mmCIF file of C-alpha atoms in Angstrom:
data_model
loop_
_atom_site.group_PDB
_atom_site.id
_atom_site.type_symbol
_atom_site.label_atom_id
_atom_site.label_comp_id
_atom_site.label_asym_id
_atom_site.label_seq_id
_atom_site.Cartn_x
_atom_site.Cartn_y
_atom_site.Cartn_z
ATOM 1 C CA UNK C 1 -43.860 -19.891 32.611
ATOM 2 C CA UNK C 2 -45.631 -23.176 33.035
ATOM 3 C CA UNK C 3 -47.532 -25.051 30.357
ATOM 4 C CA UNK C 4 -50.548 -26.936 31.657
ATOM 5 C CA UNK C 5 -50.602 -30.262 29.852
ATOM 6 C CA UNK C 6 -52.835 -33.305 30.068
ATOM 7 C CA UNK C 7 -51.733 -36.883 30.149
ATOM 8 C CA UNK C 8 -52.834 -38.344 26.841
ATOM 9 C CA UNK C 9 -51.532 -41.838 27.553
ATOM 10 C CA UNK C 10 -49.558 -43.708 30.147
ATOM 11 C CA UNK C 11 -48.068 -47.182 30.003
ATOM 12 C CA UNK C 12 -45.429 -49.270 31.760
ATOM 13 C CA UNK C 13 -42.192 -49.768 29.850
ATOM 14 C CA UNK C 14 -40.083 -51.647 32.437
ATOM 15 C CA UNK C 15 -40.057 -52.536 36.086
ATOM 16 C CA UNK C 16 -41.034 -49.379 37.989
ATOM 17 C CA UNK C 17 -40.645 -47.343 34.750
ATOM 18 C CA UNK C 18 -43.594 -45.631 33.114
ATOM 19 C CA UNK C 19 -44.055 -43.568 29.972
ATOM 20 C CA UNK C 20 -46.234 -40.436 29.966
ATOM 21 C CA UNK C 21 -47.520 -39.051 26.657
ATOM 22 C CA UNK C 22 -48.316 -35.359 26.997
ATOM 23 C CA UNK C 23 -50.956 -33.328 25.212
ATOM 24 C CA UNK C 24 -48.316 -30.780 24.134
ATOM 25 C CA UNK C 25 -45.052 -31.326 22.318
ATOM 26 C CA UNK C 26 -42.015 -29.210 23.154
ATOM 27 C CA UNK C 27 -39.339 -27.972 20.766
ATOM 28 C CA UNK C 28 -36.132 -29.378 22.247
ATOM 29 C CA UNK C 29 -32.644 -30.607 21.634
ATOM 30 C CA UNK C 30 -32.031 -34.197 22.718
ATOM 31 C CA UNK C 31 -30.496 -34.086 26.202
ATOM 32 C CA UNK C 32 -32.532 -31.104 27.399
ATOM 33 C CA UNK C 33 -34.939 -31.418 30.357
ATOM 34 C CA UNK C 34 -38.198 -30.038 31.624
ATOM 35 C CA UNK C 35 -39.321 -29.246 35.172
ATOM 36 C CA UNK C 36 -42.572 -30.951 36.137
ATOM 37 C CA UNK C 37 -44.677 -29.510 38.971
ATOM 38 C CA UNK C 38 -47.411 -31.282 40.875
ATOM 39 C CA UNK C 39 -49.225 -28.878 43.146
ATOM 40 C CA UNK C 40 -48.868 -29.813 46.777
ATOM 41 C CA UNK C 41 -46.186 -32.388 45.951
ATOM 42 C CA UNK C 42 -43.200 -30.624 44.440
ATOM 43 C CA UNK C 43 -41.250 -30.168 41.287
ATOM 44 C CA UNK C 44 -38.643 -32.387 39.602
ATOM 45 C CA UNK C 45 -36.579 -32.364 36.393
ATOM 46 C CA UNK C 46 -36.955 -35.029 33.706
ATOM 47 C CA UNK C 47 -35.126 -35.453 30.409
ATOM 48 C CA UNK C 48 -37.415 -35.521 27.400
ATOM 49 C CA UNK C 49 -37.528 -38.869 25.641
ATOM 50 C CA UNK C 50 -39.375 -37.151 22.795
ATOM 51 C CA UNK C 51 -41.141 -33.870 22.248
ATOM 52 C CA UNK C 52 -44.263 -35.106 24.031
ATOM 53 C CA UNK C 53 -42.859 -38.050 26.015
ATOM 54 C CA UNK C 54 -41.512 -38.476 29.487
ATOM 55 C CA UNK C 55 -40.148 -41.823 30.767
ATOM 56 C CA UNK C 56 -39.891 -41.904 34.555
ATOM 57 C CA UNK C 57 -38.590 -44.356 37.111
ATOM 58 C CA UNK C 58 -40.387 -44.597 40.460
ATOM 59 C CA UNK C 59 -37.805 -43.717 43.090
ATOM 60 C CA UNK C 60 -39.494 -41.541 45.725
ATOM 61 C CA UNK C 61 -42.574 -39.605 46.808
ATOM 62 C CA UNK C 62 -42.788 -37.318 43.773
ATOM 63 C CA UNK C 63 -42.514 -40.063 41.179
ATOM 64 C CA UNK C 64 -44.816 -42.325 43.181
ATOM 65 C CA UNK C 65 -47.481 -39.595 43.078
ATOM 66 C CA UNK C 66 -46.815 -39.164 39.337
ATOM 67 C CA UNK C 67 -47.457 -42.885 38.851
ATOM 68 C CA UNK C 68 -50.903 -42.475 40.472
ATOM 69 C CA UNK C 69 -52.086 -40.041 37.792
ATOM 70 C CA UNK C 70 -54.516 -41.244 35.130
ATOM 71 C CA UNK C 71 -54.993 -40.241 31.535
ATOM 72 C CA UNK C 72 -56.738 -36.872 31.341
ATOM 73 C CA UNK C 73 -55.140 -35.515 34.527
ATOM 74 C CA UNK C 74 -52.879 -32.486 34.368
ATOM 75 C CA UNK C 75 -49.205 -31.629 34.861
ATOM 76 C CA UNK C 76 -47.528 -28.252 35.039
ATOM 77 C CA UNK C 77 -44.386 -28.192 32.854
ATOM 78 C CA UNK C 78 -41.773 -25.552 32.237
ATOM 79 C CA UNK C 79 -38.808 -25.654 29.893
ATOM 80 C CA UNK C 80 -37.066 -27.186 28.055
ATOM 81 C CA UNK C 81 -33.900 -26.055 29.783
ATOM 82 C CA UNK C 82 -30.182 -26.700 29.678
ATOM 83 C CA UNK C 83 -27.645 -27.689 27.083
ATOM 84 C CA UNK C 84 -28.445 -30.706 24.982
ATOM 85 C CA UNK C 85 -26.256 -33.017 22.948
ATOM 86 C CA UNK C 86 -24.445 -31.743 19.869
ATOM 87 C CA UNK C 87 -24.728 -33.541 16.581
ATOM 88 C CA UNK C 88 -21.172 -34.478 15.657
ATOM 89 C CA UNK C 89 -18.988 -37.418 14.600
ATOM 90 C CA UNK C 90 -19.896 -40.155 12.121
ATOM 91 C CA UNK C 91 -19.662 -43.535 13.816
ATOM 92 C CA UNK C 92 -21.042 -43.184 17.312
ATOM 93 C CA UNK C 93 -21.823 -45.203 20.380
ATOM 94 C CA UNK C 94 -24.716 -44.419 22.689
ATOM 95 C CA UNK C 95 -23.889 -45.722 26.142
ATOM 96 C CA UNK C 96 -26.922 -45.923 28.482
ATOM 97 C CA UNK C 97 -27.233 -47.187 32.005
ATOM 98 C CA UNK C 98 -30.599 -47.903 33.629
ATOM 99 C CA UNK C 99 -32.980 -44.915 33.440
ATOM 100 C CA UNK C 100 -30.301 -43.003 31.482
ATOM 101 C CA UNK C 101 -31.981 -44.252 28.296
ATOM 102 C CA UNK C 102 -34.545 -41.447 27.636
ATOM 103 C CA UNK C 103 -32.250 -38.698 26.346
ATOM 104 C CA UNK C 104 -30.344 -41.169 24.209
ATOM 105 C CA UNK C 105 -33.604 -42.485 22.870
ATOM 106 C CA UNK C 106 -34.415 -38.925 21.849
ATOM 107 C CA UNK C 107 -31.017 -38.567 20.222
ATOM 108 C CA UNK C 108 -31.367 -41.801 18.270
ATOM 109 C CA UNK C 109 -34.871 -40.906 17.160
ATOM 110 C CA UNK C 110 -33.944 -37.372 16.078
ATOM 111 C CA UNK C 111 -30.502 -37.939 14.557
ATOM 112 C CA UNK C 112 -29.961 -41.626 14.018
ATOM 113 C CA UNK C 113 -30.153 -41.392 10.259
ATOM 114 C CA UNK C 114 -27.593 -38.558 10.160
ATOM 115 C CA UNK C 115 -24.740 -40.783 11.383
ATOM 116 C CA UNK C 116 -22.844 -43.394 9.368
ATOM 117 C CA UNK C 117 -23.348 -45.886 12.145
ATOM 118 C CA UNK C 118 -24.986 -45.910 15.575
ATOM 119 C CA UNK C 119 -24.406 -48.607 18.203
ATOM 120 C CA UNK C 120 -26.417 -48.577 21.434
ATOM 121 C CA UNK C 121 -24.672 -50.184 24.376
ATOM 122 C CA UNK C 122 -27.358 -50.431 27.100
ATOM 123 C CA UNK C 123 -26.877 -51.817 30.547
ATOM 124 C CA UNK C 124 -29.274 -52.516 33.395
ATOM 125 C CA UNK C 125 -29.341 -54.661 36.520
ATOM 126 C CA UNK C 126 -31.675 -57.166 34.942
ATOM 127 C CA UNK C 127 -33.845 -57.630 31.859
ATOM 128 C CA UNK C 128 -36.926 -56.386 33.715
ATOM 129 C CA UNK C 129 -35.281 -52.936 33.979
ATOM 130 C CA UNK C 130 -34.601 -52.483 30.276
ATOM 131 C CA UNK C 131 -36.836 -49.719 28.832
ATOM 132 C CA UNK C 132 -37.617 -48.180 25.452
ATOM 133 C CA UNK C 133 -36.213 -51.149 23.499
ATOM 134 C CA UNK C 134 -37.994 -49.885 20.376
ATOM 135 C CA UNK C 135 -34.907 -47.716 20.116
ATOM 136 C CA UNK C 136 -33.699 -50.497 17.872
ATOM 137 C CA UNK C 137 -35.797 -48.880 15.119
ATOM 138 C CA UNK C 138 -33.456 -45.861 15.186
ATOM 139 C CA UNK C 139 -29.974 -47.370 15.558
ATOM 140 C CA UNK C 140 -27.881 -49.907 13.601
ATOM 141 C CA UNK C 141 -26.964 -52.163 16.500
ATOM 142 C CA UNK C 142 -28.048 -52.823 20.041
ATOM 143 C CA UNK C 143 -25.755 -54.459 22.586
ATOM 144 C CA UNK C 144 -27.387 -55.340 25.951
ATOM 145 C CA UNK C 145 -25.566 -55.957 29.165
ATOM 146 C CA UNK C 146 -27.137 -56.926 32.505
ATOM 147 C CA UNK C 147 -25.537 -57.280 35.919
ATOM 148 C CA UNK C 148 -27.186 -60.634 36.469
ATOM 149 C CA UNK C 149 -26.850 -61.975 32.925
ATOM 150 C CA UNK C 150 -30.620 -62.260 32.481
ATOM 151 C CA UNK C 151 -30.419 -60.531 29.070
ATOM 152 C CA UNK C 152 -27.571 -59.996 26.695
ATOM 153 C CA UNK C 153 -24.073 -60.191 28.142
ATOM 154 C CA UNK C 154 -23.323 -60.361 31.851
ATOM 155 C CA UNK C 155 -21.401 -57.278 32.861
ATOM 156 C CA UNK C 156 -21.441 -53.531 32.316
ATOM 157 C CA UNK C 157 -21.830 -51.362 29.216
ATOM 158 C CA UNK C 158 -18.420 -49.844 29.760
ATOM 159 C CA UNK C 159 -16.890 -53.330 29.395
ATOM 160 C CA UNK C 160 -18.196 -53.376 25.839
ATOM 161 C CA UNK C 161 -17.117 -49.796 25.172
ATOM 162 C CA UNK C 162 -13.591 -50.547 26.358
ATOM 163 C CA UNK C 163 -13.341 -53.443 23.930
ATOM 164 C CA UNK C 164 -14.828 -51.599 20.951
ATOM 165 C CA UNK C 165 -13.916 -47.965 21.452
ATOM 166 C CA UNK C 166 -11.713 -47.865 18.362
ATOM 167 C CA UNK C 167 -14.775 -48.523 16.228
ATOM 168 C CA UNK C 168 -16.335 -45.177 17.188
ATOM 169 C CA UNK C 169 -15.502 -41.565 16.396
ATOM 170 C CA UNK C 170 -17.460 -40.365 19.401
ATOM 171 C CA UNK C 171 -19.617 -41.416 22.325
ATOM 172 C CA UNK C 172 -22.815 -40.091 23.916
ATOM 173 C CA UNK C 173 -23.558 -41.337 27.426
ATOM 174 C CA UNK C 174 -26.165 -41.084 30.169
ATOM 175 C CA UNK C 175 -26.549 -43.136 33.250
ATOM 176 C CA UNK C 176 -25.358 -43.514 36.837
ATOM 177 C CA UNK C 177 -22.328 -41.462 37.768
ATOM 178 C CA UNK C 178 -19.991 -44.446 38.288
ATOM 179 C CA UNK C 179 -20.802 -45.478 34.734
ATOM 180 C CA UNK C 180 -20.185 -41.979 33.406
ATOM 181 C CA UNK C 181 -16.825 -41.886 35.193
ATOM 182 C CA UNK C 182 -15.905 -45.172 33.569
ATOM 183 C CA UNK C 183 -16.964 -43.908 30.100
ATOM 184 C CA UNK C 184 -14.812 -40.804 30.532
ATOM 185 C CA UNK C 185 -11.836 -42.894 31.620
ATOM 186 C CA UNK C 186 -12.223 -45.297 28.674
ATOM 187 C CA UNK C 187 -12.437 -42.395 26.264
ATOM 188 C CA UNK C 188 -9.663 -40.424 27.912
ATOM 189 C CA UNK C 189 -12.146 -37.554 28.277
ATOM 190 C CA UNK C 190 -12.080 -36.911 24.512
ATOM 191 C CA UNK C 191 -14.709 -37.351 21.827
ATOM 192 C CA UNK C 192 -17.454 -37.920 24.385
ATOM 193 C CA UNK C 193 -20.463 -36.060 25.599
ATOM 194 C CA UNK C 194 -22.174 -37.090 28.843
ATOM 195 C CA UNK C 195 -25.396 -36.120 30.477
ATOM 196 C CA UNK C 196 -24.670 -35.445 34.173
ATOM 197 C CA UNK C 197 -27.111 -35.407 37.031
ATOM 198 C CA UNK C 198 -27.258 -33.286 40.156
ATOM 199 C CA UNK C 199 -30.063 -32.267 42.523
ATOM 200 C CA UNK C 200 -31.980 -29.461 40.753
ATOM 201 C CA UNK C 201 -34.459 -27.040 42.336
ATOM 202 C CA UNK C 202 -34.834 -24.017 40.031
ATOM 203 C CA UNK C 203 -33.668 -25.442 36.715
ATOM 204 C CA UNK C 204 -32.475 -22.077 35.429
ATOM 205 C CA UNK C 205 -29.113 -21.441 37.172
ATOM 206 C CA UNK C 206 -30.307 -19.318 40.090
ATOM 207 C CA UNK C 207 -30.297 -21.428 43.195
ATOM 208 C CA UNK C 208 -26.983 -23.171 42.797
ATOM 209 C CA UNK C 209 -28.114 -26.519 44.187
ATOM 210 C CA UNK C 210 -26.892 -28.439 41.139
ATOM 211 C CA UNK C 211 -23.322 -27.264 41.178
ATOM 212 C CA UNK C 212 -20.633 -29.524 39.690
ATOM 213 C CA UNK C 213 -17.374 -27.829 40.388
ATOM 214 C CA UNK C 214 -17.440 -24.509 38.536
ATOM 215 C CA UNK C 215 -20.530 -25.554 36.532
ATOM 216 C CA UNK C 216 -24.244 -25.552 37.247
ATOM 217 C CA UNK C 217 -25.725 -28.657 35.718
ATOM 218 C CA UNK C 218 -29.079 -27.021 34.881
ATOM 219 C CA UNK C 219 -27.499 -24.083 33.083
ATOM 220 C CA UNK C 220 -24.128 -25.294 31.765
ATOM 221 C CA UNK C 221 -25.345 -28.880 31.254
ATOM 222 C CA UNK C 222 -26.802 -31.356 31.774
ATOM 223 C CA UNK C 223 -24.765 -32.343 28.701
ATOM 224 C CA UNK C 224 -21.002 -31.698 29.009
ATOM 225 C CA UNK C 225 -18.047 -32.427 26.822
ATOM 226 C CA UNK C 226 -15.699 -34.891 28.453
ATOM 227 C CA UNK C 227 -12.850 -32.375 28.663
ATOM 228 C CA UNK C 228 -15.039 -30.074 30.758
ATOM 229 C CA UNK C 229 -15.362 -32.780 33.403
ATOM 230 C CA UNK C 230 -11.694 -33.731 33.786
ATOM 231 C CA UNK C 231 -11.021 -33.530 37.513
ATOM 232 C CA UNK C 232 -14.698 -33.263 38.336
ATOM 233 C CA UNK C 233 -15.980 -36.744 37.444
#
C-alpha cells in the first residue's frame, strides 16, 4: 500500500546529495528503508534518515528525476521494510562511508543518548561529499576521513576503526561494500551490525533480486549481524 506524500522541503546537503522532507512521518527503526515510486520513471529503495526525511545521492535516471521535483510535488512511498539496527552495547562506533550516512544519522538521532559513548567515523572522497554533519549534535565525537585529505584525516574510516577498535563494545556500519568488508575483518565479524546493499525490486522478499547468499537483503536485512555475513562479505 502506497502513501502519497508531498515534498515539504528540499535542500542540498553535499555535492550531488539532496535532502527531501516529506509531508508524512513514518514509524521506523533506524536502518529500515522505504520504496519510493515515481510514475513513469520507476521505483527505488532509500534508507530513512528520519521519520520524514530522505537523503539521496544523484547516481542515475531515477535519482536525477527525483532531483527535478519541487516542493509541493508528490511521491508514492511504501514501507518501511526490512530489519533495522538493534540497540545494544554501551560504547559504540558508527562507521559511515559516503552516502551510507543516512541510516546512521537516524540511529544517532534516535538512540544517541542511550549509549555511554558514541563516536562517528565518517569517510568520503572529499569534503564536498560529506553530508548531514549536524549529526554532531547527537554523538559525542566525530572523526572525519577523506580520500584526498581535504577534510579531517587523509585515508579511510576503517583505518581509524582498526586503531581504536578496543575503545568500542560494538560497531554499526553503512557504506560501500569494500568498506563493510574491511569493517567486518577489523571486528572479526563479532560485535558489529552492518547495513548491506543489493539491487532491490519488490522490497518484500518476493522477487529474489536482492539475494546475498542464503539471505534476501530486503527481508532478512538490510541490517545484518557480522556473524551472519561470514563467508558472504
